[in-house]
Tab-separated table of C-alpha atoms in Angstrom:
chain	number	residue	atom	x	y	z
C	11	UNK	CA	3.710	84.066	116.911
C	12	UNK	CA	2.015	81.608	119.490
C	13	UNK	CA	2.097	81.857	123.104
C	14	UNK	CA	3.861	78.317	123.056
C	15	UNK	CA	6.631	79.983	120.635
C	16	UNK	CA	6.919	83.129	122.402
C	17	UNK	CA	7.760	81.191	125.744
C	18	UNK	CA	10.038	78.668	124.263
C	19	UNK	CA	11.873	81.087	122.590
C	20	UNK	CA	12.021	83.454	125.773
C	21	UNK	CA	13.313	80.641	127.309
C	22	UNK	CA	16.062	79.068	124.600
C	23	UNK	CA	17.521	83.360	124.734
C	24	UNK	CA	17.399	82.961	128.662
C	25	UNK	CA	19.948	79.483	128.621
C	26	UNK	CA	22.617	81.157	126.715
C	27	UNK	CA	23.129	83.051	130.212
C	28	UNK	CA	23.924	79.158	132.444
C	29	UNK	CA	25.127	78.034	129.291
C	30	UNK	CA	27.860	81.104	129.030
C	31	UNK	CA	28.845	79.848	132.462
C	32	UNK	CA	27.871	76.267	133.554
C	33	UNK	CA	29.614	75.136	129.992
C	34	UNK	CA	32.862	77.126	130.538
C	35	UNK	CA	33.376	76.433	134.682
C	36	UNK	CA	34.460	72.726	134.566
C	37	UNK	CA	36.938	73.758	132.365
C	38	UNK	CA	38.067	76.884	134.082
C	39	UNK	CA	40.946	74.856	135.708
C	40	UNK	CA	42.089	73.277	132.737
C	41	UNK	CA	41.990	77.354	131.271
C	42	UNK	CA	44.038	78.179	133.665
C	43	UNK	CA	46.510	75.574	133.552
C	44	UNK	CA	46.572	76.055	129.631
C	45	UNK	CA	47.284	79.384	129.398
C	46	UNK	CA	49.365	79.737	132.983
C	47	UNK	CA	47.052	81.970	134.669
C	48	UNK	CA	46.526	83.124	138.315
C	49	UNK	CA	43.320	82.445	140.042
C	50	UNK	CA	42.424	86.347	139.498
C	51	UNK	CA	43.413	85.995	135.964
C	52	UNK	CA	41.375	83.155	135.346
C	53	UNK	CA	38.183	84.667	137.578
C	54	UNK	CA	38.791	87.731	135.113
C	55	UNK	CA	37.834	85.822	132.467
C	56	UNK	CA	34.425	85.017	134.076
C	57	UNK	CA	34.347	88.159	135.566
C	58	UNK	CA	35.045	90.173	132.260
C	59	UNK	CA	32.243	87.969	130.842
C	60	UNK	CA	29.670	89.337	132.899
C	61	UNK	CA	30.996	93.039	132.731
C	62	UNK	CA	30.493	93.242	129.122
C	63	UNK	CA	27.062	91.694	130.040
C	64	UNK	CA	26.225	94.430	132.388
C	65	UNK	CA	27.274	97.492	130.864
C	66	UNK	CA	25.819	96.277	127.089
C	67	UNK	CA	22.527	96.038	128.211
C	68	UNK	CA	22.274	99.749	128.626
C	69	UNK	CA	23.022	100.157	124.739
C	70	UNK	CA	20.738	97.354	123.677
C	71	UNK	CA	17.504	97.639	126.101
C	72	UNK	CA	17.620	101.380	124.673
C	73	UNK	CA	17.794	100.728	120.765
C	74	UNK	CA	15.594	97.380	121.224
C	75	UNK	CA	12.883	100.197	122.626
C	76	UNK	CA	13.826	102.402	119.475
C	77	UNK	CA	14.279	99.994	116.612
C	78	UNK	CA	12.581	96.568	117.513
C	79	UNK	CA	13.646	93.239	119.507
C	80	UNK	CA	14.091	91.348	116.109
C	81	UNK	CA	17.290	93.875	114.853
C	82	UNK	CA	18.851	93.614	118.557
C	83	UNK	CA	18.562	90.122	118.439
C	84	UNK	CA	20.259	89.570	115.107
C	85	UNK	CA	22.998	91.937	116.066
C	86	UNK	CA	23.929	90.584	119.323
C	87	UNK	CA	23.438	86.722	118.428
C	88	UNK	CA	25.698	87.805	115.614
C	89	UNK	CA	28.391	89.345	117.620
C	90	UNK	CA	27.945	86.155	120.589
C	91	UNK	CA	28.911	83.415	117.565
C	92	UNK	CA	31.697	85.516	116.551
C	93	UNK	CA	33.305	86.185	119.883
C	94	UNK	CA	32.931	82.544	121.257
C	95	UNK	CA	35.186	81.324	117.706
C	96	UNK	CA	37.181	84.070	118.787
C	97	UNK	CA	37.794	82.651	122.637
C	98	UNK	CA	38.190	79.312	121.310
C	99	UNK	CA	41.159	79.981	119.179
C	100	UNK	CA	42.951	82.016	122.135
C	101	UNK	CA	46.710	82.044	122.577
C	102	UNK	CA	46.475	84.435	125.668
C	103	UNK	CA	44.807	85.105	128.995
C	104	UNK	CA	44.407	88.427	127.309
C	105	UNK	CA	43.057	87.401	124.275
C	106	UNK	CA	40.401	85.224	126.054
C	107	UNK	CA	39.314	87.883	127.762
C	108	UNK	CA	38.495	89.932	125.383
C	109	UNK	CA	36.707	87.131	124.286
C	110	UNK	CA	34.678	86.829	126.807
C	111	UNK	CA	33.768	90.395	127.085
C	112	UNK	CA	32.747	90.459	123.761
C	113	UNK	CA	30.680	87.086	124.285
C	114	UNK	CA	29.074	88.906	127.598
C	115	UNK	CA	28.164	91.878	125.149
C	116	UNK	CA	26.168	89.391	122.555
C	117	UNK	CA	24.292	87.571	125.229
C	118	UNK	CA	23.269	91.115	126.663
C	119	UNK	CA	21.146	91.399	123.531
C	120	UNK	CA	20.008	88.255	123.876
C	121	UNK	CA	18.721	88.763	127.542
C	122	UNK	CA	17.404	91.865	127.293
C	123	UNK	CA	15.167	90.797	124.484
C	124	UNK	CA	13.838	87.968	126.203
C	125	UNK	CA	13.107	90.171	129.157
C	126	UNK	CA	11.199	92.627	126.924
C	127	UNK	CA	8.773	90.357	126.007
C	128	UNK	CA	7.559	89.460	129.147
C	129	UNK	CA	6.195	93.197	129.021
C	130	UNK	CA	5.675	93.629	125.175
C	131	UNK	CA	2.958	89.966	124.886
C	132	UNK	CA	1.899	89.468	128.595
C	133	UNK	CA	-0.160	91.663	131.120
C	134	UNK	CA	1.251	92.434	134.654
C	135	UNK	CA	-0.918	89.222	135.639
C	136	UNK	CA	0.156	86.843	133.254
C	137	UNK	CA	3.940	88.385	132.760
C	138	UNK	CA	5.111	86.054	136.162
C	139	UNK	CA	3.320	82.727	134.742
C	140	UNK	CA	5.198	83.004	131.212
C	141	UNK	CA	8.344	83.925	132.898
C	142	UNK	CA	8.601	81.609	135.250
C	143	UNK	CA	7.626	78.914	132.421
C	144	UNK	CA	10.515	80.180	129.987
C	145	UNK	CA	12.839	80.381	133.208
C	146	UNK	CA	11.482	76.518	133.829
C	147	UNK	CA	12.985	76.235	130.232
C	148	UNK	CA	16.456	78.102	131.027
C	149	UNK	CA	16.548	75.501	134.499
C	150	UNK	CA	16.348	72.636	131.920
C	151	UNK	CA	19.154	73.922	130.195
C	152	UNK	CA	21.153	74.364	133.008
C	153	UNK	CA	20.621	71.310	134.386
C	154	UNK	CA	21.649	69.795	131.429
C	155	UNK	CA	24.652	71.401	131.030
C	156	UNK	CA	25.785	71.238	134.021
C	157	UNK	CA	26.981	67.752	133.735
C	158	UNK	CA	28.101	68.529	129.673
C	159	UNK	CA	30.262	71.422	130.891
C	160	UNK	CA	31.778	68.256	133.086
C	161	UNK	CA	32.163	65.840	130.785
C	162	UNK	CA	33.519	68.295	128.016
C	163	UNK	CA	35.910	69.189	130.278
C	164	UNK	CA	37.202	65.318	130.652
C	165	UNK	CA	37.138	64.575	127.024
C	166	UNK	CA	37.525	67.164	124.828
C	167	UNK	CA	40.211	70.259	125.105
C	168	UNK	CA	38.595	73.098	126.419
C	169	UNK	CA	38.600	75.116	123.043
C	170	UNK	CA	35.980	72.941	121.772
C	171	UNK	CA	33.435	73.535	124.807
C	172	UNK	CA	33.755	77.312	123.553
C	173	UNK	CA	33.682	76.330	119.789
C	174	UNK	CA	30.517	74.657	120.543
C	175	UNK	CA	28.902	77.492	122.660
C	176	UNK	CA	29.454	79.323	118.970
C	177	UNK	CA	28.182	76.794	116.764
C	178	UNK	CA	24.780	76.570	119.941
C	179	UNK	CA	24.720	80.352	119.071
C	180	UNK	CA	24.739	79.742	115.836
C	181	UNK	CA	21.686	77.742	115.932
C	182	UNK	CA	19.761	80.342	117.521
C	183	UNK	CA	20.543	82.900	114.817
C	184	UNK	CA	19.142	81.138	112.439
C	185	UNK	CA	15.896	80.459	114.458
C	186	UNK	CA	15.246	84.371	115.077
C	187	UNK	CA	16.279	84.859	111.281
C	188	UNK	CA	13.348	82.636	110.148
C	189	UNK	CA	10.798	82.517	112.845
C	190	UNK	CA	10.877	85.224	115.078
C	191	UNK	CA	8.519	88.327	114.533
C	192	UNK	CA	8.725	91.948	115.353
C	193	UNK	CA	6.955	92.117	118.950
C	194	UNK	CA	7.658	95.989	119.037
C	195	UNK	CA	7.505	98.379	115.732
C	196	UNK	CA	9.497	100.293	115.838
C	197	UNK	CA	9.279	103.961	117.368
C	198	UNK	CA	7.842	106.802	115.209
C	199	UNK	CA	10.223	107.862	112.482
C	200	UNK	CA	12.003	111.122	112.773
C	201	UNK	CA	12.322	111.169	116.219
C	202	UNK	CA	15.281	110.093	118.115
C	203	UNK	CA	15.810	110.924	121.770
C	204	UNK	CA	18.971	112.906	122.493
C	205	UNK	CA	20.981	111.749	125.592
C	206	UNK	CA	19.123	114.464	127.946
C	207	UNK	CA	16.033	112.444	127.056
C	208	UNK	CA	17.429	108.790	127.960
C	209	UNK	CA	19.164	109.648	130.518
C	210	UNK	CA	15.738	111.392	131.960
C	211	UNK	CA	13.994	108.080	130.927
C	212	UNK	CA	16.786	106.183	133.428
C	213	UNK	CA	16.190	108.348	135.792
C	214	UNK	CA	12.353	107.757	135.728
C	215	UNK	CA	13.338	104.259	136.298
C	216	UNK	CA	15.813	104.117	138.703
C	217	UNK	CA	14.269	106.236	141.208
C	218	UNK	CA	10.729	103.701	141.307
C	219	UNK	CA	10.519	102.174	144.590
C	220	UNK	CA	9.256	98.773	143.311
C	221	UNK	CA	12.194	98.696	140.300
C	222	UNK	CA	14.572	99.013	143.133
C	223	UNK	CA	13.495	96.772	145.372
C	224	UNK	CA	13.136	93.899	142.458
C	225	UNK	CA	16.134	94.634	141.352
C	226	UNK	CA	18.006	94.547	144.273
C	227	UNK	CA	16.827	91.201	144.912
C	228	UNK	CA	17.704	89.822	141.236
C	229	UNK	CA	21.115	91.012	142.136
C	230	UNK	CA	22.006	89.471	145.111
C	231	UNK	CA	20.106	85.834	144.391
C	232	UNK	CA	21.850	85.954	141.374
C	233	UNK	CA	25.639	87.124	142.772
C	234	UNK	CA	25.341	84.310	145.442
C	235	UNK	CA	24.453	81.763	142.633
C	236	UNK	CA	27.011	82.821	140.068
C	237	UNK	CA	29.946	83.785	142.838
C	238	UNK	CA	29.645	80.423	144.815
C	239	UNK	CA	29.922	78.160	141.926
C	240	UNK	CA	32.650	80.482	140.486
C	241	UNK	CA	34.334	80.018	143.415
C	242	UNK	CA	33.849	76.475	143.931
C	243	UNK	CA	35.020	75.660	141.155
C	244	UNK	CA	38.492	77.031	141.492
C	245	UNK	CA	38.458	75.937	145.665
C	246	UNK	CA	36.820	72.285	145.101
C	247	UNK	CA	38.652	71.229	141.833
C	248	UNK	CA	41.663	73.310	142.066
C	249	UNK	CA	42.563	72.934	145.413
C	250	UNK	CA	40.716	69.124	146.794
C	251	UNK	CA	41.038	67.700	143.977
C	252	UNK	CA	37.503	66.893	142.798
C	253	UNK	CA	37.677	66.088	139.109
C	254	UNK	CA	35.846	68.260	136.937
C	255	UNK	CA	33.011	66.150	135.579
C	256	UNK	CA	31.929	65.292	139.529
C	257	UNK	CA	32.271	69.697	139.379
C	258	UNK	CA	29.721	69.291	136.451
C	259	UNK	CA	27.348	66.899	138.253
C	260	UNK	CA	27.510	69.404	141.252
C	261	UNK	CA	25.901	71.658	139.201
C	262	UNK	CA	24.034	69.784	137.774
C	263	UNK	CA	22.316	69.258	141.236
C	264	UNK	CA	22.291	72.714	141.691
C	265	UNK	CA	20.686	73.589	138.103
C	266	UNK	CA	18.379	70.866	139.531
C	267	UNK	CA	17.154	72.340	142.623
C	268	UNK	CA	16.873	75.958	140.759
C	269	UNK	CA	14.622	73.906	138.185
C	270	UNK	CA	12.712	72.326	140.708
C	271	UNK	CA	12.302	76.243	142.111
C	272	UNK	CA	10.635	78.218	139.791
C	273	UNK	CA	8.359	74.599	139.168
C	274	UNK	CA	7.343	75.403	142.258
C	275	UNK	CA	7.122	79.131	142.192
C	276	UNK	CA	4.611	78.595	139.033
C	277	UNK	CA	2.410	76.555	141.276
C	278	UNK	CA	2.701	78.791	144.483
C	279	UNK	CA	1.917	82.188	142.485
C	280	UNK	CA	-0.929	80.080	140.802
C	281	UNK	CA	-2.389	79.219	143.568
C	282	UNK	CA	-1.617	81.781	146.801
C	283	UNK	CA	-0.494	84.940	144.421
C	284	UNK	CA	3.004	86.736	144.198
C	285	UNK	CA	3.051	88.125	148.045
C	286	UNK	CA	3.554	84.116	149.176
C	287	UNK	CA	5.984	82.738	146.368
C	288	UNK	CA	8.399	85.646	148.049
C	289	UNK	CA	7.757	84.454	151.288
C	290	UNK	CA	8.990	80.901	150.088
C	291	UNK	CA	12.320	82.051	148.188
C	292	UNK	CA	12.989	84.218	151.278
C	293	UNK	CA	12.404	81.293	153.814
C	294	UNK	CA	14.603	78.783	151.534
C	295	UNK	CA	17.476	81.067	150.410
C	296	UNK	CA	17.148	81.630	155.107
C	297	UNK	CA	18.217	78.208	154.902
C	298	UNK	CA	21.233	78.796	152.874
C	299	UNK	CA	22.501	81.432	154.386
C	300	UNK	CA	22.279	79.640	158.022
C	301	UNK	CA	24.098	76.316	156.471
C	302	UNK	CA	26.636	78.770	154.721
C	303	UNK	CA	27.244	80.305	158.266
C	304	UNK	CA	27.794	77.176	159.566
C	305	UNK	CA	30.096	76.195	157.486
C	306	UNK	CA	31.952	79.476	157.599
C	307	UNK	CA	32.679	79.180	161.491
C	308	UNK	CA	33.440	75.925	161.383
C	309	UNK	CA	35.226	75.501	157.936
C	310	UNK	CA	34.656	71.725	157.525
C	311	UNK	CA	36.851	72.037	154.056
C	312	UNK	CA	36.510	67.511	154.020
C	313	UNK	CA	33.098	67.744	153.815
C	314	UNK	CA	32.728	68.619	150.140
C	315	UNK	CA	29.141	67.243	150.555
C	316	UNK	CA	28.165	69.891	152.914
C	317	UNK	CA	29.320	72.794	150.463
C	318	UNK	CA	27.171	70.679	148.209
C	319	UNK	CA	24.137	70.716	150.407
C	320	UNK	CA	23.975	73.962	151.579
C	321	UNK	CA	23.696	75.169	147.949
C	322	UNK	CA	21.061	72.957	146.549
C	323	UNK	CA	18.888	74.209	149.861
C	324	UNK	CA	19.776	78.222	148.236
C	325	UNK	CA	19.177	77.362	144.148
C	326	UNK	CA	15.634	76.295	145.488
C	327	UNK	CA	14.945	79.476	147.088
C	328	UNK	CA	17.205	81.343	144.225
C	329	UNK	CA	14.143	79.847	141.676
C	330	UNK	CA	11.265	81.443	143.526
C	331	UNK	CA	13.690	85.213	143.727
C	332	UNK	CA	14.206	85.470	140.249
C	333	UNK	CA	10.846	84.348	139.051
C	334	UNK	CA	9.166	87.280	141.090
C	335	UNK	CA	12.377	89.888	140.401
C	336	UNK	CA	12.825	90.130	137.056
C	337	UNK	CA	9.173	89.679	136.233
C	338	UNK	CA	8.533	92.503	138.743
C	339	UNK	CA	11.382	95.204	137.716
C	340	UNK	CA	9.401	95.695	133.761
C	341	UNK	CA	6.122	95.253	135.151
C	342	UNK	CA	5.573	99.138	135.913
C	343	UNK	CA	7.289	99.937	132.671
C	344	UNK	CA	4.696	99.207	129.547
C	345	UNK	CA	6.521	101.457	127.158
C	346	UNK	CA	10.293	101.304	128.682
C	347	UNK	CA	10.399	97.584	128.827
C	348	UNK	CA	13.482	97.320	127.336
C	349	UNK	CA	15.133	100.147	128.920
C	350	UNK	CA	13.907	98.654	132.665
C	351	UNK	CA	15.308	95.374	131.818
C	352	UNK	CA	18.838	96.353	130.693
C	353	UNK	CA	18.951	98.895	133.741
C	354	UNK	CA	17.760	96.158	136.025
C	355	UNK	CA	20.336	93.545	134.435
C	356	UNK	CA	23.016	96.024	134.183
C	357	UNK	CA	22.988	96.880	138.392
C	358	UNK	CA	22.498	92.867	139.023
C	359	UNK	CA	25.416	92.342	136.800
C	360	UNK	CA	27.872	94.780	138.076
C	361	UNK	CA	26.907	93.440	141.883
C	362	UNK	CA	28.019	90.244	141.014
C	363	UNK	CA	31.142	91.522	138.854
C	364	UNK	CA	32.103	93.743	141.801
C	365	UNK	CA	31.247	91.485	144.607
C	366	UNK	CA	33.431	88.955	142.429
C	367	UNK	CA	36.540	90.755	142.405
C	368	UNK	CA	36.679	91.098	146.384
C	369	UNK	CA	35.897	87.442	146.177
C	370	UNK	CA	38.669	86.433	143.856
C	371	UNK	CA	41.252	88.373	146.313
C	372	UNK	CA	39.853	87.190	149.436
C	373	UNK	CA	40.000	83.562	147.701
C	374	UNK	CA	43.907	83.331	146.884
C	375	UNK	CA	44.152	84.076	150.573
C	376	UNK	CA	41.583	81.529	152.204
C	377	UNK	CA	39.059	79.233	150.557
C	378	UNK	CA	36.817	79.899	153.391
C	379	UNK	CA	36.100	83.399	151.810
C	380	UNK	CA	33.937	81.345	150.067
C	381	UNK	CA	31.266	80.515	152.186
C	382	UNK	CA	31.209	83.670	153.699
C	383	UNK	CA	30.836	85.645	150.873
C	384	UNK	CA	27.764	83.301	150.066
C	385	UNK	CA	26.489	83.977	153.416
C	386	UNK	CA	26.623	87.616	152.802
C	387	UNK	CA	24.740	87.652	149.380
C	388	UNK	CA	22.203	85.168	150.782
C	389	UNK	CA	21.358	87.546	153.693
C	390	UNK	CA	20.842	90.649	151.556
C	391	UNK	CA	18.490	88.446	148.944
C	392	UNK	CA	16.397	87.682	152.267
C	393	UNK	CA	16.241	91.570	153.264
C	394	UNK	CA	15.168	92.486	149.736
C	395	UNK	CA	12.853	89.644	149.661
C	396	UNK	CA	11.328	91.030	152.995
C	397	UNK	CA	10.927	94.240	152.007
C	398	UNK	CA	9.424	93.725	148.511
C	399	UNK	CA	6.930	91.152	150.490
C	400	UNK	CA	5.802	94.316	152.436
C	401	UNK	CA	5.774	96.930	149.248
C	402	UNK	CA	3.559	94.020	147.529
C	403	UNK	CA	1.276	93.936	150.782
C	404	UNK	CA	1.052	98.186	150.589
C	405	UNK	CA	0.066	97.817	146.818
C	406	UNK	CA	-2.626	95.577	147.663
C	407	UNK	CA	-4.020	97.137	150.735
C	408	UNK	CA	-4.212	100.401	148.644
């Protein structure tokens, strides 16, 4: 496969993640209205999502180190194309969640492949370029459908935006059928680690200052990110009445300013190395958090623009953290790439997931939970960010 392949595809498995949720969150109101649920009902269904996300990845980043990417990919594009039919024909709240976890379980796969590859093609220098080109690729796609999530939500019923998300999935199924090549053989026959043994391996892993730290990061960037426009989207068209394709070209600005991020991040680690494209995602996602404070203490719910604002300041910053995170957690792991990306997904994921939850409570009493809680995740990305800065500083002074 060619470097220009490799990338593209890293990047087309890294969209289904916005696309699983930038799609579906215009018409989350509409959902909800549809099937009469309650705003923690409905978040569930996000929610539920991205637990089946987090807790898959375990079981895939494990047997993708065993058996190959190309299997793992097959199986869990398979079982994303099924599930998303599945969600669009729900009669139920509980039936669409299901759904939904099952669709979070697919794109696990998915994810954890692409991150794999970083490790299995790339060096530890050239892993962060050729992420942060196929996460260039995923920004694209976000962008994008930002503003289709929007307009799907205006014109078509909201079982067709998850119809299409199958047929999208479908797509790529074929393309990993027909082009994609084993970029790990498999391991040596006959032997197949007991539980003692991967559980060991996790251990290896979790205990590794540098996974940690990286991972921590990727968690909370990503929990502000996901959480705000969650919640947004629920506070700004549910409850002052912004119509859900405006919603879709909110995030589309947002998708924007995370695209414009890792542009930038590409340039920065380029030209002044890995230890200053931290120092610019923690300065920018600084500036978040301070506009998000802001507007906690002084709750200015008419100014949607503001909300607005003070987001598009965090995606840029949120570009630059999960460029160097997620490139960083595999990087110490040649052998366990797989395993260090599902471990390093799963914790981000169940941050977010149980983050969320408080966040879905705290919401049906007072929609400024919502910039506090943003405030919150924005100041622990900045302490992670900090700290990695100095861990990178001690690696190169030793």
């Amino acid at each position: 496969m060619s470097t220009g392949f490799v990338i593209g595809f890293m990047g087309l498995l890294l969209s289904f993640q916005p696309l699983s949720t930038d799609v579906y969150l215009p018409s989350l109101q509409l959902i909800t209205q549809s099937l009469s649920l309650s705003v923690v009902q409905a978040q569930g269904t996000l929610l539920g999502m991205l637990l089946g996300f987090a807790v898959s990845q375990l079981f895939w980043g494990h047997h993708s180190d065993r058996i190959g990417r190309r299997r793992v990919l097959l199986a869990g594009t398979s079982l994303y194309v099924c599930s998303a039919l599945l969600a669009a024909l729900a009669p139920s709240g509980d039936w669409l969640l299901v759904a939904r976890v099952a669709m979070g379980c697919g794109l696990a796969a998915m994810v954890v492949c692409a991150r794999a590859l970083v490790r299995d093609l790339f060096d530890v220098h050239e892993g962060p370029q050729a992420f942060a080109k196929a996460l260039t690729g995923m920004a694209i796609t976000a962008t994008l459908s930002g503003v289709a999530g929007g307009l799907l939500a205006r014109w078509v019923p909201w079982r067709g935006t998850l119809g299409l998300l199958a047929v999208l999935a479908g797509g790529v199924l074929l393309l990993t059928w027909h082009r994609f090549e084993e970029s790990r053989p498999p391991a040596t026959a006959g032997h197949t680690p007991g539980w003692r043994e991967v559980c060991g391996g996790w251990g290896r892993i979790l205990v590794h200052r540098e996974f940690l730290l990286n991972t921590g990061l990727a968690a909370f960037t990503y929990t502000e990110a996901i959480l705000f426009i969650g919640g947004s989207s629920l506070v700004l068209v549910g409850q002052h009445g912004v119509r859900p394709d405006t919603f879709g070209y909110f995030m589309t600005a947002y998708s924007g300013c995370f695209l414009a991020g890792t542009m930038a991040c590409r340039q920065v680690l380029h030209r002044a190395g890995r230890r200053m494209a931290l120092l610019c995602g923690m300065l920018l996602s600084s500036g978040g958090m301070a506009a998000f404070l802001v507007l906690s203490l002084r709750a200015p719910w008419q100014e949607v623009h503001g909300l607005v604002a003070a987001q598009m300041a965090y995606m840029l910053g949120h570009g630059f953290n999960q460029v160097c995170s997620q490139a960083g957690a595999v990087a110490p792991f040649p052998k366990e790439a797989g395993t260090a990306a599902a471990l390093s997904g799963t914790l981000m994921i169940l941050c977010c997931v149980g983050l969320g939850q408080v966040q879905a409570v705290a919401l049906s009493h007072s929609d400024a939970s919502l910039t506090a809680f943003a405030a919150f995740d924005a100041a622990m990305a900045v302490a992670f960010a900090w700290a990695l800065r100095r861990q990178v500083a001690g690696v190169c002074r030793g």
